[in-house]
Coordinates of C-alpha atoms and ligand atoms in Angstrom, one line a residue:
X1 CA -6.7 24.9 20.0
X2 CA -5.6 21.1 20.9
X3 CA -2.2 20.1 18.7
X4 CA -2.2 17.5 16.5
X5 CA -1.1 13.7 17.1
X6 CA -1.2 11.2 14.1
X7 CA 0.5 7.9 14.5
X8 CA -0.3 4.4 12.5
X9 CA 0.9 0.8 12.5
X10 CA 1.0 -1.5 9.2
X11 CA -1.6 -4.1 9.3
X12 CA 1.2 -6.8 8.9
X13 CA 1.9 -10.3 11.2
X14 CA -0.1 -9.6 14.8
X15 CA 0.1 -6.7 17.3
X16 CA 2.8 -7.4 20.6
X17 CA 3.6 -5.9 23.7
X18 CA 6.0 -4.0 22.1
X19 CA 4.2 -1.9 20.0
X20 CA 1.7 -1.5 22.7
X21 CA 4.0 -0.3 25.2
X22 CA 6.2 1.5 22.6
X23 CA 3.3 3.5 20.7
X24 CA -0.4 2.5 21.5
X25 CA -0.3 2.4 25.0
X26 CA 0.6 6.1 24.5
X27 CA -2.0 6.9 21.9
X28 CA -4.7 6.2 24.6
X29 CA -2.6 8.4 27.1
X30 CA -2.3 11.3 24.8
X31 CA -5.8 11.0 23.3
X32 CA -7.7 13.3 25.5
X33 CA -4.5 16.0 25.3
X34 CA -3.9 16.7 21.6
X35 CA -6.5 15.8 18.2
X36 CA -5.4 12.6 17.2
X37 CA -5.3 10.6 14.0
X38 CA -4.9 7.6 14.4
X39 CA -4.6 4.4 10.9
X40 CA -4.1 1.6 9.6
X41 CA -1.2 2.2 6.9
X42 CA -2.3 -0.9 4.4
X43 CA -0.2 0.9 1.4
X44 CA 3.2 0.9 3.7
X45 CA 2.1 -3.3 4.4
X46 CA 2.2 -3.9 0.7
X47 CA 5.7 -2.9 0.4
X48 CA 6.0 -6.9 2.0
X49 CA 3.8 -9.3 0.0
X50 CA 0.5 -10.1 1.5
X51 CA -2.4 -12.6 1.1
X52 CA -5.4 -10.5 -0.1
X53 CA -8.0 -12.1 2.0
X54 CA -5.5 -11.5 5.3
X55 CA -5.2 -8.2 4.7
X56 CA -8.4 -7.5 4.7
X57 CA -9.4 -9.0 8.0
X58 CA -5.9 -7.6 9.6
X59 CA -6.9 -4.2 9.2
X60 CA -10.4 -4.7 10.6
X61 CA -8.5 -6.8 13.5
X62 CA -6.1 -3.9 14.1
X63 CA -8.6 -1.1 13.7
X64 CA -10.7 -3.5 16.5
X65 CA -7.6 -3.7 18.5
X66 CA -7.3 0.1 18.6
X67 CA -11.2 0.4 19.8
X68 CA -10.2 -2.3 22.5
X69 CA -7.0 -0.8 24.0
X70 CA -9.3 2.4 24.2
X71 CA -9.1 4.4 21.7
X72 CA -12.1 6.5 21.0
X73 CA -14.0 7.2 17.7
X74 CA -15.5 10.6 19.3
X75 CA -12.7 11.9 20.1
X76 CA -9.9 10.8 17.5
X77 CA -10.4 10.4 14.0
X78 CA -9.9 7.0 13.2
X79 CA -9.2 5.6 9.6
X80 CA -7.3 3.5 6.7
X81 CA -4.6 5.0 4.7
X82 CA -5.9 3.9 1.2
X83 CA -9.1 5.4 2.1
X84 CA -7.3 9.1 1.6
X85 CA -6.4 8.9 -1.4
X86 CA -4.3 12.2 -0.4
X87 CA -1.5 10.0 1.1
X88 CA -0.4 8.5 -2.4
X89 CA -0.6 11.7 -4.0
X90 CA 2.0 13.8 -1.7
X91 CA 4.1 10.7 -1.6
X92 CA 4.7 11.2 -5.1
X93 CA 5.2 15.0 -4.9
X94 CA 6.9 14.1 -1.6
X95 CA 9.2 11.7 -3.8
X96 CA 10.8 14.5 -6.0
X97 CA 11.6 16.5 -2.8
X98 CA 13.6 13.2 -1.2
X99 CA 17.3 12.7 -2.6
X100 CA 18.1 8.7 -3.0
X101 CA 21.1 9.2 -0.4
X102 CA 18.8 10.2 2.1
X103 CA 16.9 6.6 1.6
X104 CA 20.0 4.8 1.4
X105 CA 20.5 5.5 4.4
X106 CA 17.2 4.2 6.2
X107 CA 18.2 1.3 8.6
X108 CA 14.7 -0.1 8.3
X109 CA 15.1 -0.3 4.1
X110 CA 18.5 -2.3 4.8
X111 CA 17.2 -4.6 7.2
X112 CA 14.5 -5.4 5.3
X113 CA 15.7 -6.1 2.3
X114 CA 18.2 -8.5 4.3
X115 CA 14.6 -10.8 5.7
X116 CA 12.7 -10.1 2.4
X117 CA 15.4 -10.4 -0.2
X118 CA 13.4 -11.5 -3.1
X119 CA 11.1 -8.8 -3.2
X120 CA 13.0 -5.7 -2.8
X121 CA 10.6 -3.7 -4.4
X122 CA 10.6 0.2 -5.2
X123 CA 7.9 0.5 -2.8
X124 CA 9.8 -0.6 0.5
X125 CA 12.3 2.0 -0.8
X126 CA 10.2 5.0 -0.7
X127 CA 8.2 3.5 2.2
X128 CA 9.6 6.8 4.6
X129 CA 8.8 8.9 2.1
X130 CA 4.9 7.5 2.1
X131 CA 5.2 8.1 5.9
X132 CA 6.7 12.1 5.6
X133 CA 3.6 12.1 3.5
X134 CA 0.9 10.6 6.2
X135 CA 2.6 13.1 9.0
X136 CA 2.8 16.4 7.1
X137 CA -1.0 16.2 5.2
X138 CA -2.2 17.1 9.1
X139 CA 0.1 19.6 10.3
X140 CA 0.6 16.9 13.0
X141 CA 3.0 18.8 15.9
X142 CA 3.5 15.1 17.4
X143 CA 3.7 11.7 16.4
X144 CA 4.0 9.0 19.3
X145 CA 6.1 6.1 17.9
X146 CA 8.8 3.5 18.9
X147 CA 12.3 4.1 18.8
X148 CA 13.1 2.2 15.4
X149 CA 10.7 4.6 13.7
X150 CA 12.9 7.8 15.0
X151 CA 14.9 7.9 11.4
X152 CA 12.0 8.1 9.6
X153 CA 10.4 11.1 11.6
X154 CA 14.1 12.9 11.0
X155 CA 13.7 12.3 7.4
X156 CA 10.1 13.4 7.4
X157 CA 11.3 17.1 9.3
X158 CA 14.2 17.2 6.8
X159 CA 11.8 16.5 3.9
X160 CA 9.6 19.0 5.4
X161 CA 12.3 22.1 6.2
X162 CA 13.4 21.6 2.2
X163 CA 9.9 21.7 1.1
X164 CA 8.7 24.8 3.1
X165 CA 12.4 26.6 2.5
X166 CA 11.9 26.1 -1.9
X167 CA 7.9 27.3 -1.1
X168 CA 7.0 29.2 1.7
X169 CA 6.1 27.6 4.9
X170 CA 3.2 24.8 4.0
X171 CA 4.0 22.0 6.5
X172 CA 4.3 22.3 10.2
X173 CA 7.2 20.6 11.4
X174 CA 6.4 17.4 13.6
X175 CA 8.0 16.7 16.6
X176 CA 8.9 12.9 17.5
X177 CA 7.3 10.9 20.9
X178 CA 9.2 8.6 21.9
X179 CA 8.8 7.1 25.6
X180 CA 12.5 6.9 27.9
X181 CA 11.6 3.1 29.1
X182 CA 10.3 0.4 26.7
X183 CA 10.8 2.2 23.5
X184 CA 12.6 -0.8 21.8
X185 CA 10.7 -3.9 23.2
X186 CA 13.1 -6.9 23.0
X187 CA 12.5 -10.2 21.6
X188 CA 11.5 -13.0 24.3
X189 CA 14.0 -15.9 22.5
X190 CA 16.7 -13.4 21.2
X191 CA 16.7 -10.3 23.4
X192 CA 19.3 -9.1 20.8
X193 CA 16.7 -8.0 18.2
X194 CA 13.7 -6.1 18.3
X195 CA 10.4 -7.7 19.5
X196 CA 8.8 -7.6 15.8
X197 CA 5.2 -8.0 14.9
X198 CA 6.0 -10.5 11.6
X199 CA 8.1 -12.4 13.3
X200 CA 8.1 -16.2 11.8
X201 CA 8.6 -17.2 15.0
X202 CA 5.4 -16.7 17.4
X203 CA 7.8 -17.3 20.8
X204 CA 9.6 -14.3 20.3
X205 CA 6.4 -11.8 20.9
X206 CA 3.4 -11.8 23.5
X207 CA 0.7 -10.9 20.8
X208 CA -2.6 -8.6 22.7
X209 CA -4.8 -11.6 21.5
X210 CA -2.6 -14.0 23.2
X211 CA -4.9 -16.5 25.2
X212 CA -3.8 -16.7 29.2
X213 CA -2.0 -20.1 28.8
X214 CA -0.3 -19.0 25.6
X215 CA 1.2 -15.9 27.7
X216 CA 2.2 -17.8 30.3
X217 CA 4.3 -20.8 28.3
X218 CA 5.9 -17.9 25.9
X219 CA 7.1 -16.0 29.4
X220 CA 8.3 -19.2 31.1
X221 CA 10.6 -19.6 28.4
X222 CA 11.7 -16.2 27.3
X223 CA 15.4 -16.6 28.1
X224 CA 16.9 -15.4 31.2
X225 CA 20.5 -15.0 31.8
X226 CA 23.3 -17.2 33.8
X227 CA 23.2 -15.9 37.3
X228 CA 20.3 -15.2 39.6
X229 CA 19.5 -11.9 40.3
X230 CA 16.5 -9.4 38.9
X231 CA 18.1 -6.7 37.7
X232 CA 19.0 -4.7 35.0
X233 CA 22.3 -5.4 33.5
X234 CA 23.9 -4.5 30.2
X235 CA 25.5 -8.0 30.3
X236 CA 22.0 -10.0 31.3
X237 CA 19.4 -8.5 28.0
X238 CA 17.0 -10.9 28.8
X239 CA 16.2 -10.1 32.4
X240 CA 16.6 -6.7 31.5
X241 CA 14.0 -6.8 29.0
X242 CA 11.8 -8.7 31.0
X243 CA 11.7 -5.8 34.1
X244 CA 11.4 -3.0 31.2
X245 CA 8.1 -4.7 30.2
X246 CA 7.3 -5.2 33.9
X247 CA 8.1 -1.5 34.7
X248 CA 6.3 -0.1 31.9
X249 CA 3.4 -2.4 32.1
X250 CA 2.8 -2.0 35.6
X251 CA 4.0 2.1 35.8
X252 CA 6.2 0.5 38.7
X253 CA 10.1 2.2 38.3
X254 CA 12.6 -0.3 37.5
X255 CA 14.6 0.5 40.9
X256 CA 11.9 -0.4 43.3
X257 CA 10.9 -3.5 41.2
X258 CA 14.8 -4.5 41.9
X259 CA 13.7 -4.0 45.4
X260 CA 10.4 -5.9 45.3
X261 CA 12.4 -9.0 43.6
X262 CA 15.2 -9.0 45.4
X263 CA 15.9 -12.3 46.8
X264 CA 13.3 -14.2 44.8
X265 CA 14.5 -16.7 41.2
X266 CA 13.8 -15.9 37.7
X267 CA 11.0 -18.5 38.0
X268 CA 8.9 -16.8 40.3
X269 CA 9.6 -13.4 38.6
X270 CA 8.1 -14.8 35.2
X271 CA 4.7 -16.0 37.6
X272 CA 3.9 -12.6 38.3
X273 CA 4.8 -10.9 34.7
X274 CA 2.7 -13.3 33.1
X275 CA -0.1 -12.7 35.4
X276 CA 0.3 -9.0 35.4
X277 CA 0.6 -9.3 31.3
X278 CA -2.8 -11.9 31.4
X279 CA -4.4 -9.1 33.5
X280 CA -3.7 -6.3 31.2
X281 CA -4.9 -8.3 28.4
X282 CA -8.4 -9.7 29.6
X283 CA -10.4 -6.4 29.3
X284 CA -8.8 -5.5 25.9
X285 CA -9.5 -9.1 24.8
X286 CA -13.0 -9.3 26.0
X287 CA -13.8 -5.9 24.4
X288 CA -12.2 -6.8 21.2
X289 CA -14.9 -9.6 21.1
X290 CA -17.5 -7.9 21.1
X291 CA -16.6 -5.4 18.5
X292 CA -15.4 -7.8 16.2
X293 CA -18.9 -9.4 16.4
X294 CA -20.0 -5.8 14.9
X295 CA -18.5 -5.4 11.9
X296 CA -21.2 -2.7 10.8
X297 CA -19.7 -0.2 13.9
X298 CA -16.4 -1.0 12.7
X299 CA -17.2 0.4 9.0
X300 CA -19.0 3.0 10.3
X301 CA -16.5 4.2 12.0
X302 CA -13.8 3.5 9.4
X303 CA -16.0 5.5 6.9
X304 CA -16.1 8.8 9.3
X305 CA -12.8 8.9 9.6
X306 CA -12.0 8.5 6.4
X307 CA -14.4 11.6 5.8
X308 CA -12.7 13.8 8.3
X309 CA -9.0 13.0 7.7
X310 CA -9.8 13.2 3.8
X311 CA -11.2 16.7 4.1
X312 CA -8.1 18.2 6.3
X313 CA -5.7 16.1 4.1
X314 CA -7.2 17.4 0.7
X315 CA -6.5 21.3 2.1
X316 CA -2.8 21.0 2.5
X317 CA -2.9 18.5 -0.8
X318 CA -4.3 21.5 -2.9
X319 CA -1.8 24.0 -0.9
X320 CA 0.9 21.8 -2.0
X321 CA -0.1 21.7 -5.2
X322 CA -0.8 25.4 -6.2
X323 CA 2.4 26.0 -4.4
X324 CA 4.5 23.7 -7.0
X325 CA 2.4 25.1 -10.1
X326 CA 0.1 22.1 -10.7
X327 CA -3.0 24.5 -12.3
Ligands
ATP1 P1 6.7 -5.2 11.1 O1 7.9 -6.0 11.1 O2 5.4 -5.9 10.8 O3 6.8 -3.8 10.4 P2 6.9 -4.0 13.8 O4 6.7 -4.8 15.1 O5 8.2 -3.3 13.6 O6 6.4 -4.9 12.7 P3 5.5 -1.6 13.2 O7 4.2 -1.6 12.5 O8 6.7 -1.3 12.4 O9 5.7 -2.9 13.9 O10 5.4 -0.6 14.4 C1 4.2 0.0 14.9 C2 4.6 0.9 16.1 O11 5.1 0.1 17.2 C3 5.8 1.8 15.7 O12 5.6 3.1 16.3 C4 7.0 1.2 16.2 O13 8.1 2.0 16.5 C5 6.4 0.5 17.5 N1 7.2 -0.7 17.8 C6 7.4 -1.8 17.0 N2 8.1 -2.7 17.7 C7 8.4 -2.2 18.9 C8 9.2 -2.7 20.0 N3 9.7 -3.9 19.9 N4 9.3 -1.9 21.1 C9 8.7 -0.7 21.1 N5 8.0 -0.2 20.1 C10 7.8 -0.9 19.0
LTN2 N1 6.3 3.2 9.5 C1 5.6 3.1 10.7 C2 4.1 3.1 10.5 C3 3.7 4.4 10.0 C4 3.6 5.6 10.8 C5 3.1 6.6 9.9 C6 3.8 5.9 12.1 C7 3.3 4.7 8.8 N2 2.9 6.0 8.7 C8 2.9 7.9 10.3 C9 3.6 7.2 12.5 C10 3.2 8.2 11.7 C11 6.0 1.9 11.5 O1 5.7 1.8 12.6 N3 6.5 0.9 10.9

């Protein structure tokens, strides 16, 4: 028996580098290892206000995206959270098992209510709770996901350890996956924050669907540090980031790229990321093109997985719910 891997990414602002080399680029690695869910978590991108007509054709671009970088409808299960109706019914459940301390503490929750102040809305409050809820409907053993997500898998086994403890054990407890190089992606303009999907500013993130040129202008003027040299330094972020994308693009250790570059300028470094990041990005591009001209396969497939992950989730849904007294 294969475990189980489940990971999703909200359908919010346009997919970067830095969740592919943070979580997808792992998805496709792991997909042939364990039984993998794999969505599109629309209810966790309401929690940010969002133009009906875009959300709509985000999640098909996303779920296209996911068929692109190689993700495979016969052997994962592919889907949309709202489709499962399951995952807004243990959230709730999930809710009164989830103490308000716990949320307060969610670093995610603060900063967003920092960037999105006038809609701080009950929603993005119990958004890790929706998650603990997406994770533990599959007994998932493992859930590949970027570093600034590693709170809300904590709080998902906590939730999880309570709730088995008060019933009997109903959930398996998931285990985090979280790469040791290019786990937090840095942004290309201020390699102080987090390369973020929703970013207003488009410079800051190499986006899959970037076009060639695009790539190449956001690269040349991702800042670099004073000095010269190519190599990773806790005082020089941006270079640093740089080589982490350029290891963990290229599967290339960050010591022997220090070697390769030695010698050469920043400028001439940034000519061979970009083309190594333009290279990596032509098939998935080209692919995505053609599936996004076939929206019928894309439904298809977003209507059998919703089958399959809606008959496993409803098991542990009714397990929960016999176990709390609901008759
Ligand atoms: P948003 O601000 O729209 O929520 P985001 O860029 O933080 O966007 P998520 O949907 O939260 O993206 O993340 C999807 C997956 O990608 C998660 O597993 C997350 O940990 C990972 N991820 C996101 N940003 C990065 C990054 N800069 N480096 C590495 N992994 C990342
Ligand atoms: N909160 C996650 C997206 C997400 C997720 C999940 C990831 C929602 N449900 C379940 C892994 C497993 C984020 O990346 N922002």
């Amino acid at each position: 028996m294969k475990k189980t891997l489940l990971s999703g990414v909200a359908p919010t602002g346009n997919l970067t580098i830095g969740n592919y080399i943070g979580a997808l680029k792992n998805w496709k690695e792991m997909q042939r290892q364990y039984d993998c869910l794999f969505m599109v978590v629309d209810m966790h991108a309401i929690t940010i206000h969002q133009d009906p007509s875009s959300l709509r054709s985000r999640c098909l671009s996303f779920v296209s995206q996911y068929l692109a970088l190689g993700i495979e409808p016969k052997e994962s299960t592919i889907f949309i959270q709202s489709h499962v109706s399951a995952h807004a019914e243990l959230a709730w459940i999930l809710n009164c098992f989830t103490y308000m301390g716990e949320l307060n503490r969610m670093t995610q929750f603060k900063n967003k209510t920092k960037k999105y102040s006038s809609n701080i809305n009950a929603g993005l409050y119990v958004y890790p709770v929706l998650m603990a809820a997406d994770i533990l409907l599959y007994q998932t053993d493992i859930v590949p996901i970027g570093d600034d997500q590693r709170q809300h898998l904590e709080l998902t086994r906590d939730i999880a350890v309570r709730f088995n403890n008060l019933y009997g054990k109903v959930f398996q407890i998931p285990e985090p996956y979280i790469s040791k190089v290019g786990a937090r992606i840095m942004s290309l303009l201020d390699p102080k924050s987090k390369m973020d999907k929703s970013d207003h500013n488009f410079n800051n993130y190499i986006a899959l669907l970037d076009e060639p040129s695009v790539v190449l202008k956001k690269i040349r003027q991702a800042i670099t540090d004073s000095g010269t040299e190519i190599k990773v330094d806790k005082s020089k972020l941006g270079i640093s980031n740089l080589l982490t994308v350029y290891s963990c693009l290229s599967g290339m250790p960050i010591p022997k790229l220090e070697e390769q570059f030695k010698g050469k300028n920043y400028t001439a470094f940034k000519k061979e990321l970009a083309e190594l990041i333009i290279e990596i990005l032509r098939p998935i591009q080209n692919k995505y093109k053609k599936l996004m001209d076939n929206k019928d396969y894309i439904s298809t497939i977003l209507k059998q997985g919703a089958k399959k992950a809606g008959e496993r989730a409803d098991r542990i849904l009714k397990k929960v719910q016999e176990r709390i007294g609901f008759i």
